[in-house]
mmCIF file of C-alpha atoms and ligand atoms in Angstrom:
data_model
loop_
_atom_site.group_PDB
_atom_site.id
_atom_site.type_symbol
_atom_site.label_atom_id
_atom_site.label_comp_id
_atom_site.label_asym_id
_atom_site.label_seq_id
_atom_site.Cartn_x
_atom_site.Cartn_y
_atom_site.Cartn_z
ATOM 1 C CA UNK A 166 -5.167 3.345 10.211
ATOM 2 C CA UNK A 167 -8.849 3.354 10.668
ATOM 3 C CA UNK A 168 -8.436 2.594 14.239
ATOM 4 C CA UNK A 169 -5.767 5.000 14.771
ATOM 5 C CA UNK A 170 -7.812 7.456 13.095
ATOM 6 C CA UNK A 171 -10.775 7.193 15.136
ATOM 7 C CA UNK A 172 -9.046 7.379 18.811
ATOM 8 C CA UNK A 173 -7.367 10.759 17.319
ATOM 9 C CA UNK A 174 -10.616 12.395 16.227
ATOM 10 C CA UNK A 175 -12.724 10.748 19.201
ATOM 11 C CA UNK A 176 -10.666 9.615 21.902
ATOM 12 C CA UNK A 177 -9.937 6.331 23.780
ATOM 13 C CA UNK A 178 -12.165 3.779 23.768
ATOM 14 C CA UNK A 179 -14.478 4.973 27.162
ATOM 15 C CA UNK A 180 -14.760 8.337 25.466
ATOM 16 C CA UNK A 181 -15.938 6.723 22.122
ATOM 17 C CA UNK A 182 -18.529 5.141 24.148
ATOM 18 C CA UNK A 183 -19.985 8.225 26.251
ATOM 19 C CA UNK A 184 -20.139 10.370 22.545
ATOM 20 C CA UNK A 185 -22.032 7.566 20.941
ATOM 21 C CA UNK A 186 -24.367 7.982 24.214
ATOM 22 C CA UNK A 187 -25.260 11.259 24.046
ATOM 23 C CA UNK A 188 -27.563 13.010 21.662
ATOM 24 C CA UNK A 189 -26.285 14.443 18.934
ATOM 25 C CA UNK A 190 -24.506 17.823 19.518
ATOM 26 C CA UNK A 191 -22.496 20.211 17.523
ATOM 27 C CA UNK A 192 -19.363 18.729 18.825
ATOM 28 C CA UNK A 193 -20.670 15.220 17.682
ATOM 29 C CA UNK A 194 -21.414 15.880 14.327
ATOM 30 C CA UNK A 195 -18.497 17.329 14.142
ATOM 31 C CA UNK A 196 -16.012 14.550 14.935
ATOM 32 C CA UNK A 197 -18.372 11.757 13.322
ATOM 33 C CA UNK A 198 -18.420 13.645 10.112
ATOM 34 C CA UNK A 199 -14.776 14.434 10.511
ATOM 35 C CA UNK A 200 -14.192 10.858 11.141
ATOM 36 C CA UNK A 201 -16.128 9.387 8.041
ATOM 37 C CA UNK A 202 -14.386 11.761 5.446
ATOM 38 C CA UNK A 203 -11.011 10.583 6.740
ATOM 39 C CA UNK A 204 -11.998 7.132 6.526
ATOM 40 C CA UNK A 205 -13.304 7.921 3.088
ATOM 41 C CA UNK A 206 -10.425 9.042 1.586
ATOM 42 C CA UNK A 207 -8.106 6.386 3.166
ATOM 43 C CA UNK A 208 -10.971 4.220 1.438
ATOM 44 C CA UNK A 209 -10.512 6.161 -1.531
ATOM 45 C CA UNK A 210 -6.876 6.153 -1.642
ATOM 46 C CA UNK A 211 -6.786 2.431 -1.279
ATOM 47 C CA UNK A 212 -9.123 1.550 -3.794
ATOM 48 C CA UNK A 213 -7.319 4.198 -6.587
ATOM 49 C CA UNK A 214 -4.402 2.274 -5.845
ATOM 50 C CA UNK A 215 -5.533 -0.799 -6.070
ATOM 51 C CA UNK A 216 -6.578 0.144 -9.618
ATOM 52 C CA UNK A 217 -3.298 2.045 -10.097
ATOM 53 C CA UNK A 218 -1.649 -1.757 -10.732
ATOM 54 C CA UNK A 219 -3.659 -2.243 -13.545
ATOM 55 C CA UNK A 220 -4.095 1.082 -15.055
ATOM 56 C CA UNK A 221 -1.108 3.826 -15.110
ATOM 57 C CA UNK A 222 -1.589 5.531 -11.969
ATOM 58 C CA UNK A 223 0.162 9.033 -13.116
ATOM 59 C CA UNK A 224 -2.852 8.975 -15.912
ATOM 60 C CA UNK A 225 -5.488 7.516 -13.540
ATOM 61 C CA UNK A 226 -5.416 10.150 -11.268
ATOM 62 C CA UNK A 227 -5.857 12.745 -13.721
ATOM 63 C CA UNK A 228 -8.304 11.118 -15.733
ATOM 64 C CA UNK A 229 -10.736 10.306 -12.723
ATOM 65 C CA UNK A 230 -10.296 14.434 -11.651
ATOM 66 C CA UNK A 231 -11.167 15.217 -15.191
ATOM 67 C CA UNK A 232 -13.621 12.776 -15.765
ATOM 68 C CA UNK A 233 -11.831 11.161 -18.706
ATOM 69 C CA UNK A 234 -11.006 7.940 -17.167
ATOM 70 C CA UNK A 235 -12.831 5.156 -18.460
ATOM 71 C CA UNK A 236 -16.269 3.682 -17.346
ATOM 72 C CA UNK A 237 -14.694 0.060 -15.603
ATOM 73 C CA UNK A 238 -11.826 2.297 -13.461
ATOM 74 C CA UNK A 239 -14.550 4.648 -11.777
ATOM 75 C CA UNK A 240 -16.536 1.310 -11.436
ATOM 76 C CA UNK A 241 -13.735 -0.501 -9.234
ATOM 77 C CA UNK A 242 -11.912 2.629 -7.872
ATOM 78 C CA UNK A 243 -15.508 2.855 -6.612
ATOM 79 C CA UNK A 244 -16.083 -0.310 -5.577
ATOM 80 C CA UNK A 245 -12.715 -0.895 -3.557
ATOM 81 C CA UNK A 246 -13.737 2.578 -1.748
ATOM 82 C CA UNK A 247 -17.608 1.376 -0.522
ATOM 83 C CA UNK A 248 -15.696 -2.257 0.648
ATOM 84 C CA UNK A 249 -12.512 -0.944 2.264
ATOM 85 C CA UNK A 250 -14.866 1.684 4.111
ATOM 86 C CA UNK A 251 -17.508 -0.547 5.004
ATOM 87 C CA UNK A 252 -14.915 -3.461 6.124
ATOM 88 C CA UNK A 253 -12.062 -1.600 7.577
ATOM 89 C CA UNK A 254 -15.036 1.275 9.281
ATOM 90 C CA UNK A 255 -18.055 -0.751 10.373
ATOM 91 C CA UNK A 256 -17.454 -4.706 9.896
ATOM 92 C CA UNK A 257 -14.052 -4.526 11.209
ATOM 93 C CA UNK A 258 -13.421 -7.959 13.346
ATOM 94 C CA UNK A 259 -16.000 -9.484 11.418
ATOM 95 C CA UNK A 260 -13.926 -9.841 7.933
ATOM 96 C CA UNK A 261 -10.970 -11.435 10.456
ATOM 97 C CA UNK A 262 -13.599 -13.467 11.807
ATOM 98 C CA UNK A 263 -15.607 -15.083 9.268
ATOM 99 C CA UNK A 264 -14.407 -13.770 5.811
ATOM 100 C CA UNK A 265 -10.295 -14.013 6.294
ATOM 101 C CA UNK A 266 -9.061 -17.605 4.845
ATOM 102 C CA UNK A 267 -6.241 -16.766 7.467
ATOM 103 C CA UNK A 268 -7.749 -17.751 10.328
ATOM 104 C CA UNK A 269 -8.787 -21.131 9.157
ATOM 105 C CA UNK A 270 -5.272 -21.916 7.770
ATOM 106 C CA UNK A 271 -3.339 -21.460 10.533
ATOM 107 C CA UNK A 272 -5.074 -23.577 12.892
ATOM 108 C CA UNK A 273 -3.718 -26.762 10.274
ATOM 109 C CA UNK A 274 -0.395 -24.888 9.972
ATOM 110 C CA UNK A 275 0.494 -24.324 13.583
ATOM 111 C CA UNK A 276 1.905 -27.234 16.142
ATOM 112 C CA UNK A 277 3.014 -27.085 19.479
ATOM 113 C CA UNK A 278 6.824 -24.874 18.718
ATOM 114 C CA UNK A 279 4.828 -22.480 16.707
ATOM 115 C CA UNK A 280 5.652 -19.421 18.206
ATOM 116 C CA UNK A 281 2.214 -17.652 18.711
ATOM 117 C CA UNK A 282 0.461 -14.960 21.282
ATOM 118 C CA UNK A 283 0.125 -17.050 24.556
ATOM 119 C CA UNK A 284 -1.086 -15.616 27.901
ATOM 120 C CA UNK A 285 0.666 -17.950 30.929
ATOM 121 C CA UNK A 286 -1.437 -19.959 32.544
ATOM 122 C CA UNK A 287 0.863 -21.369 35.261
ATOM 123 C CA UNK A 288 1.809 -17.818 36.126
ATOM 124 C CA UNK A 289 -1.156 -15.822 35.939
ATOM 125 C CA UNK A 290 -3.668 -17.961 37.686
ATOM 126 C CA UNK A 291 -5.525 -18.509 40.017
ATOM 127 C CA UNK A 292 -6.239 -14.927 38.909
ATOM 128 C CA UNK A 293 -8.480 -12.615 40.689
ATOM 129 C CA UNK A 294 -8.231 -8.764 42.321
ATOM 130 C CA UNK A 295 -5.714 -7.273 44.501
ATOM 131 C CA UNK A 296 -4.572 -4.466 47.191
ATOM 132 C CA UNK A 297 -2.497 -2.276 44.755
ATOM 133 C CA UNK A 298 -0.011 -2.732 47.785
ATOM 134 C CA UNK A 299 0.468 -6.151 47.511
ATOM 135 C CA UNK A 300 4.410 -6.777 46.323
ATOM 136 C CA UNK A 301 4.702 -9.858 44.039
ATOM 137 C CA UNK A 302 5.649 -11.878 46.709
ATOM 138 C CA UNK A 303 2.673 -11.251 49.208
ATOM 139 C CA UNK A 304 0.516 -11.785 46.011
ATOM 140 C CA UNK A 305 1.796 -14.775 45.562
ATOM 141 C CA UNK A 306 1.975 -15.846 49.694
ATOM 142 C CA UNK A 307 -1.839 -15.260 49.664
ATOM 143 C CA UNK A 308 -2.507 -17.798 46.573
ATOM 144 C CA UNK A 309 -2.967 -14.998 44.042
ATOM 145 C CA UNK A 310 -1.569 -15.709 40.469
ATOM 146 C CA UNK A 311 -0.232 -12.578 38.487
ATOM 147 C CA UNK A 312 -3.602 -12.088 36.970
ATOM 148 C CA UNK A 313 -5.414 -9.205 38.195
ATOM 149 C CA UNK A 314 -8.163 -9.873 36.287
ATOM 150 C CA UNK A 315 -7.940 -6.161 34.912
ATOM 151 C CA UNK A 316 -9.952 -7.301 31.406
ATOM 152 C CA UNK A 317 -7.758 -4.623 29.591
ATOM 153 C CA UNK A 318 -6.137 -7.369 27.280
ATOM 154 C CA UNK A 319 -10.085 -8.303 25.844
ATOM 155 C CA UNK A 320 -10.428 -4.489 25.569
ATOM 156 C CA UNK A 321 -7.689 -4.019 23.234
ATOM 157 C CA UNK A 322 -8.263 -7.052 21.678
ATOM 158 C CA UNK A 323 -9.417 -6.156 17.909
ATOM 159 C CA UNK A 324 -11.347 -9.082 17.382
ATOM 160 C CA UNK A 325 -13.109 -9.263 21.180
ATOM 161 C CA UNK A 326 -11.640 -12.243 22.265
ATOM 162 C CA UNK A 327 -10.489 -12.926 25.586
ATOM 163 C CA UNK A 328 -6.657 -14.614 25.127
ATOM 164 C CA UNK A 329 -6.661 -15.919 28.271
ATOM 165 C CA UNK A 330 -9.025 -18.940 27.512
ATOM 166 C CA UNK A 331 -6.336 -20.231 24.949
ATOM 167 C CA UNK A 332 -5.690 -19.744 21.612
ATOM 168 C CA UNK A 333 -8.527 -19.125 19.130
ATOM 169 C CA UNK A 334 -8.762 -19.016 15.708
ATOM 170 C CA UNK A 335 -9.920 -15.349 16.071
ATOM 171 C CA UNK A 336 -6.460 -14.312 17.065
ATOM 172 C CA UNK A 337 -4.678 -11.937 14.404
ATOM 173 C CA UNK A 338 -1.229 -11.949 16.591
ATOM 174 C CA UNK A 339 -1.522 -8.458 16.520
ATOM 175 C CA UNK A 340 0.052 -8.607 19.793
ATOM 176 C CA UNK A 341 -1.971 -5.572 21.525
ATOM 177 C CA UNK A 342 -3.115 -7.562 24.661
ATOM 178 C CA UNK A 343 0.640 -8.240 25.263
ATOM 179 C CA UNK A 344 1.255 -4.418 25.490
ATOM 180 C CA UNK A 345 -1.558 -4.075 27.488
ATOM 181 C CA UNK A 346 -0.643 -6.960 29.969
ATOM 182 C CA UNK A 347 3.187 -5.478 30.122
ATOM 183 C CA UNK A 348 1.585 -1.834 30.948
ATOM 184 C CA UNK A 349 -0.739 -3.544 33.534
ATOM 185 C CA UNK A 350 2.272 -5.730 35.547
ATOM 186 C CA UNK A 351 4.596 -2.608 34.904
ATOM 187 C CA UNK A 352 2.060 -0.740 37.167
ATOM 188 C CA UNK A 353 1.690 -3.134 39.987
ATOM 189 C CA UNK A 354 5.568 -4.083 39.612
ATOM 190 C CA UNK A 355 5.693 -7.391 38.636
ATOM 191 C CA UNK A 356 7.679 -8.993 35.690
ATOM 192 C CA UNK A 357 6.772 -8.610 32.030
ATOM 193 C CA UNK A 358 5.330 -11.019 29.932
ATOM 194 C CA UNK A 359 2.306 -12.945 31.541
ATOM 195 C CA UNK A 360 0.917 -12.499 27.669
ATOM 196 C CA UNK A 361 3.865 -13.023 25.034
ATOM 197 C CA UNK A 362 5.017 -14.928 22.318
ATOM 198 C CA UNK A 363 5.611 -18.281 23.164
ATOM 199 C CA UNK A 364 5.054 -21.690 22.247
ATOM 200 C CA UNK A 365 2.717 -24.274 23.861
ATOM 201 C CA UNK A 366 6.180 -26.675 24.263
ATOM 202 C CA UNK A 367 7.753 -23.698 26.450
ATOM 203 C CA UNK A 368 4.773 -23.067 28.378
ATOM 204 C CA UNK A 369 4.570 -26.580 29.664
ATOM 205 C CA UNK A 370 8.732 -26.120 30.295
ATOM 206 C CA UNK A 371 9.697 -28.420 27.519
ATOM 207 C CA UNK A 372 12.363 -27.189 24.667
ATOM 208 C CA UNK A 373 11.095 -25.445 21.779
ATOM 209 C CA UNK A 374 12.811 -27.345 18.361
ATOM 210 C CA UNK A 375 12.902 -24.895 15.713
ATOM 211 C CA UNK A 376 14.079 -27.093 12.879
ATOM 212 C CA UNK A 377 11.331 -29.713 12.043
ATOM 213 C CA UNK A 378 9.661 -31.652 9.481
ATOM 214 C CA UNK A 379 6.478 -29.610 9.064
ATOM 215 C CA UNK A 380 8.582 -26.431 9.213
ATOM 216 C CA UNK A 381 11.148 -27.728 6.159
ATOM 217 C CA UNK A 382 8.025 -29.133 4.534
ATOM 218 C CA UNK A 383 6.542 -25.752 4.808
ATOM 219 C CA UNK A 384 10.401 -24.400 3.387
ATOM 220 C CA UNK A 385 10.489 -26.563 0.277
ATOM 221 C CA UNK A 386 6.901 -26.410 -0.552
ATOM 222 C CA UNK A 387 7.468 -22.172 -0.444
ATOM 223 C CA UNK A 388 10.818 -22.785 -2.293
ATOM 224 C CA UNK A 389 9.414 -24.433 -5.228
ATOM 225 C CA UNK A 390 6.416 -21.930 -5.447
ATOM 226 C CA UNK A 391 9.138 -18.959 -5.737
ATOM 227 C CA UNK A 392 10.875 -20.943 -8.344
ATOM 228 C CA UNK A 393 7.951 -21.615 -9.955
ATOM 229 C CA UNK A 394 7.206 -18.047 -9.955
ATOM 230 C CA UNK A 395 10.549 -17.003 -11.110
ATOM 231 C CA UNK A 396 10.073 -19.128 -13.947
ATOM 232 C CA UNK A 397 6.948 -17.625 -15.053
ATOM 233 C CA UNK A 398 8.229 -14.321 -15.151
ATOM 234 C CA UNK A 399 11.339 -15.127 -17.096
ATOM 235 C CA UNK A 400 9.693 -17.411 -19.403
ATOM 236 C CA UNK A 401 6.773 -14.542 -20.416
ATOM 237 C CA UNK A 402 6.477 -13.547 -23.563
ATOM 238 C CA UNK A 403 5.739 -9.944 -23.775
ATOM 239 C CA UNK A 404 3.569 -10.196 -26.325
ATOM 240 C CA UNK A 405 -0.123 -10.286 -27.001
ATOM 241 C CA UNK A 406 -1.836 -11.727 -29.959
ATOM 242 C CA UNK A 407 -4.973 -11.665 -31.214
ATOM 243 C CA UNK A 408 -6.831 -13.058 -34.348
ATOM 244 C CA UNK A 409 -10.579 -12.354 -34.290
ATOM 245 C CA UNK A 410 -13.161 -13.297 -36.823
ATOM 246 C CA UNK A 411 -14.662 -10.313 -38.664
ATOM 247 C CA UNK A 412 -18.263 -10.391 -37.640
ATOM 248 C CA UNK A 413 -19.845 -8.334 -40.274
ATOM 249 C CA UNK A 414 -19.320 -10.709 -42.751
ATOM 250 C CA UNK A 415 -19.151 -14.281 -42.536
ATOM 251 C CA UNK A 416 -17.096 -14.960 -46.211
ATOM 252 C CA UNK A 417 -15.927 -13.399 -49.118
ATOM 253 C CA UNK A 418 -16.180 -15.045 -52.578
ATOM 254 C CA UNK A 419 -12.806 -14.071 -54.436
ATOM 255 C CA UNK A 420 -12.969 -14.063 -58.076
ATOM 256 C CA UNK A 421 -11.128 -16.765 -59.010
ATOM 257 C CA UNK A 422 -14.177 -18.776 -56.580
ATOM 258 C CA UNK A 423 -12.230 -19.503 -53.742
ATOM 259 C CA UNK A 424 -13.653 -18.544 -50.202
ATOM 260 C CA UNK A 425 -11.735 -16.382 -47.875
ATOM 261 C CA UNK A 426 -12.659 -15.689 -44.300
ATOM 262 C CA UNK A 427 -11.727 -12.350 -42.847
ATOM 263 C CA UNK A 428 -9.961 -11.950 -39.382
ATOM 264 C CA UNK A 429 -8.678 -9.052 -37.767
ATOM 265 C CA UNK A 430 -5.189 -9.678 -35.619
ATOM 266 C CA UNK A 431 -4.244 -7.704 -32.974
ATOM 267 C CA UNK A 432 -0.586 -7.549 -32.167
ATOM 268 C CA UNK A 433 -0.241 -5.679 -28.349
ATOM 269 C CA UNK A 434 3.270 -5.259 -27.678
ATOM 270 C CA UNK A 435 3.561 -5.725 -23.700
ATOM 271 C CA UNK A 436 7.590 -4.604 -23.488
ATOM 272 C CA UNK A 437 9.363 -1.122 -22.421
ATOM 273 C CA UNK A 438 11.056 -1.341 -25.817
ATOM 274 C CA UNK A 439 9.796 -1.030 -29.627
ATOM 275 C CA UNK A 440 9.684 -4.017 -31.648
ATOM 276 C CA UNK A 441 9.506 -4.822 -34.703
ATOM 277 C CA UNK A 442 6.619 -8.433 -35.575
ATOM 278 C CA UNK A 443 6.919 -10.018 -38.596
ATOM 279 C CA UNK A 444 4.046 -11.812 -39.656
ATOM 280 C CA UNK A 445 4.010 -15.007 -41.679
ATOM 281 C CA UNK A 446 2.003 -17.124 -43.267
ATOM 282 C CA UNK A 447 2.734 -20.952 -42.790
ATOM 283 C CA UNK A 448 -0.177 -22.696 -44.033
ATOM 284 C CA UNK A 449 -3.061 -22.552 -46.272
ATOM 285 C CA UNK A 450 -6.325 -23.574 -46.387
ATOM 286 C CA UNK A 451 -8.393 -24.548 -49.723
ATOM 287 C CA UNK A 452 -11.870 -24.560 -49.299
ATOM 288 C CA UNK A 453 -13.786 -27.051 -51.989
ATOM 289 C CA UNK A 454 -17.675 -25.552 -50.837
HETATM 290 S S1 LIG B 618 -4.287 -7.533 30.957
HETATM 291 FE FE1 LIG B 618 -3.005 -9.066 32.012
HETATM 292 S S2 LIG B 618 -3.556 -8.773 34.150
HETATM 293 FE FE2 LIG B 618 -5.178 -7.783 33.001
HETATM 294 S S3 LIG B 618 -6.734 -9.379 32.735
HETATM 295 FE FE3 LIG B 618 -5.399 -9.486 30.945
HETATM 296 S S4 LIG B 618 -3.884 -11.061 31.485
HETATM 297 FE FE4 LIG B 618 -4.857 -10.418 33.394
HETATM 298 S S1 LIG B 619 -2.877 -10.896 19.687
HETATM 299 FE FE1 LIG B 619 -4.414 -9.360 19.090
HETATM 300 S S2 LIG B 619 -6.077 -10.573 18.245
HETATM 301 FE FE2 LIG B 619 -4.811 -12.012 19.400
HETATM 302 S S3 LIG B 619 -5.751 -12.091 21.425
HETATM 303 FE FE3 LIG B 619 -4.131 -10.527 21.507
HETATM 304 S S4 LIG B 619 -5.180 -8.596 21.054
HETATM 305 FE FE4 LIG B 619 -6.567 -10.259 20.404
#
């Protein structure tokens, strides 16, 4: 959305570059201060929501307009706004890079039939520049892979890497270099799908097996965390209890001279429905001192 956002209020990605250039003009401050208040209130919006699982969001809202919400939901509706905006606006393919756990879990997840973003190797090289002219087939007469060497697919490439030197733990399969690479071998006519998803297996022509052990390990091992979960949820008790030591005062003396400590229970009902708590005593305590 971010990204989106900015190539509608500033253009593609060459005209980005030539505003950031030039000294600041009406038309600049314009679109950059445009561009920051829609960030913000994406920001915003993300952050209120965020808090909105926690906190009744039909109240929230409200309450934060009226300043009547309380002191801890401005704190992290604020806080989720200043982090989305900074990571989402200015650190961008740093947080995939070197804060995202992702990254560094799929490299131990994936084998060779993982079916990932792969540019074709065999196909596309020797790559290298070309007579627009050139049909497939005299491309490929004169030596010439299906590479142009056109460097689109590292321009679109959110996290700046270049997919064509293998896969990299930077890679967030979003899949916009394969777009790219389609538009590019649309326009000079040749077949679709130098970058696609693939496997490693199928690249070097051998079969693909879907079914295999990492893959069921992977099955069970999310089939017992779901029934884990389940559980959980059906087993909760929808009720919160309580019983806090009065500070005040450590003990009473009662007059017969037995001591008594004073607590204050707190019964928090976490159901849709009324109930009803019954509260019962079911042993006592003599103190001798
Ligand atoms: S977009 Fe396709 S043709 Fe252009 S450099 Fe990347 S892989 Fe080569
Ligand atoms: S899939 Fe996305 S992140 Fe991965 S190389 Fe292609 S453009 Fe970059």
């Amino acid at each position: 959305m971010f990204i989106w956002l900015e190539h509608r209020i500033e253009g593609p990605r060459n005209k980005r570059i030539k505003l950031d250039n030039q000294p600041l003009t009406g038309e600049k401050l314009r679109r950059k201060t445009l561009k920051h208040i829609a960030w913000l209130l994406i920001a915003f919006a993300t952050g209120a929501t965020f808090v909105g699982y926690f906190t009744p969001i039909r109240d929230l809202m409200p309450d934060l307009a009226t300043l009547q919400a309380h002191g801890w939901s401005y704190f992290w509706v604020g806080f989720f706004t200043v982090f989305t905006y900074l990571n989402a606006g200015w650190l961008r393919e740093q947080v995939c890079i070197y804060m995202c756990p992702y990254a560094r879990f799929q490299s131990v997840m994936f084998d060779r039939d993982t079916l990932i973003v792969s540019y074709d190797t065999a196909r596309g090289e020797p790559r290298g520049r070309r007579k627009r002219s050139l049909s497939h087939e005299e491309a490929r007469a004169e030596g010439h892979g299906d590479c142009i060497d056109c460097d689109l697919c590292v321009q679109v490439c959110p996290t700046g890497i270049d997919i064509r030197d293998g896969l990299q733990y930077e890679c967030i399969t979003c899949a916009a270099c394969i777009d790219a690479c389609d538009s590019v071998m649309d326009k000079m006519g040749y077949p679709r799908g130098l970058i696609r998803y693939t496997t490693e297996n199928a690249l070097e022509g051998k079969p693909t097996h879907i079914l295999r052990p990492r893959l069921i390990g992977y099955l069970v091992a999310l089939l017992v965390m779901i029934g884990a979960f389940a559980w959980a949820v059906n087993d909760r008790m929808p009720l919160n209890f309580e019983a806090e030591r009065e500070r005040t005062e450590l003990y009473q003396v009662t007059r017969d001279g037995q001591i008594s400590n004073v607590y204050n229970l707190i019964v928090r009902n976490l159901d849709k429905r009324d109930h009803t708590y019954q509260l019962r005593r079911f042993r006592s305590c003599r103190a001798d001192t």
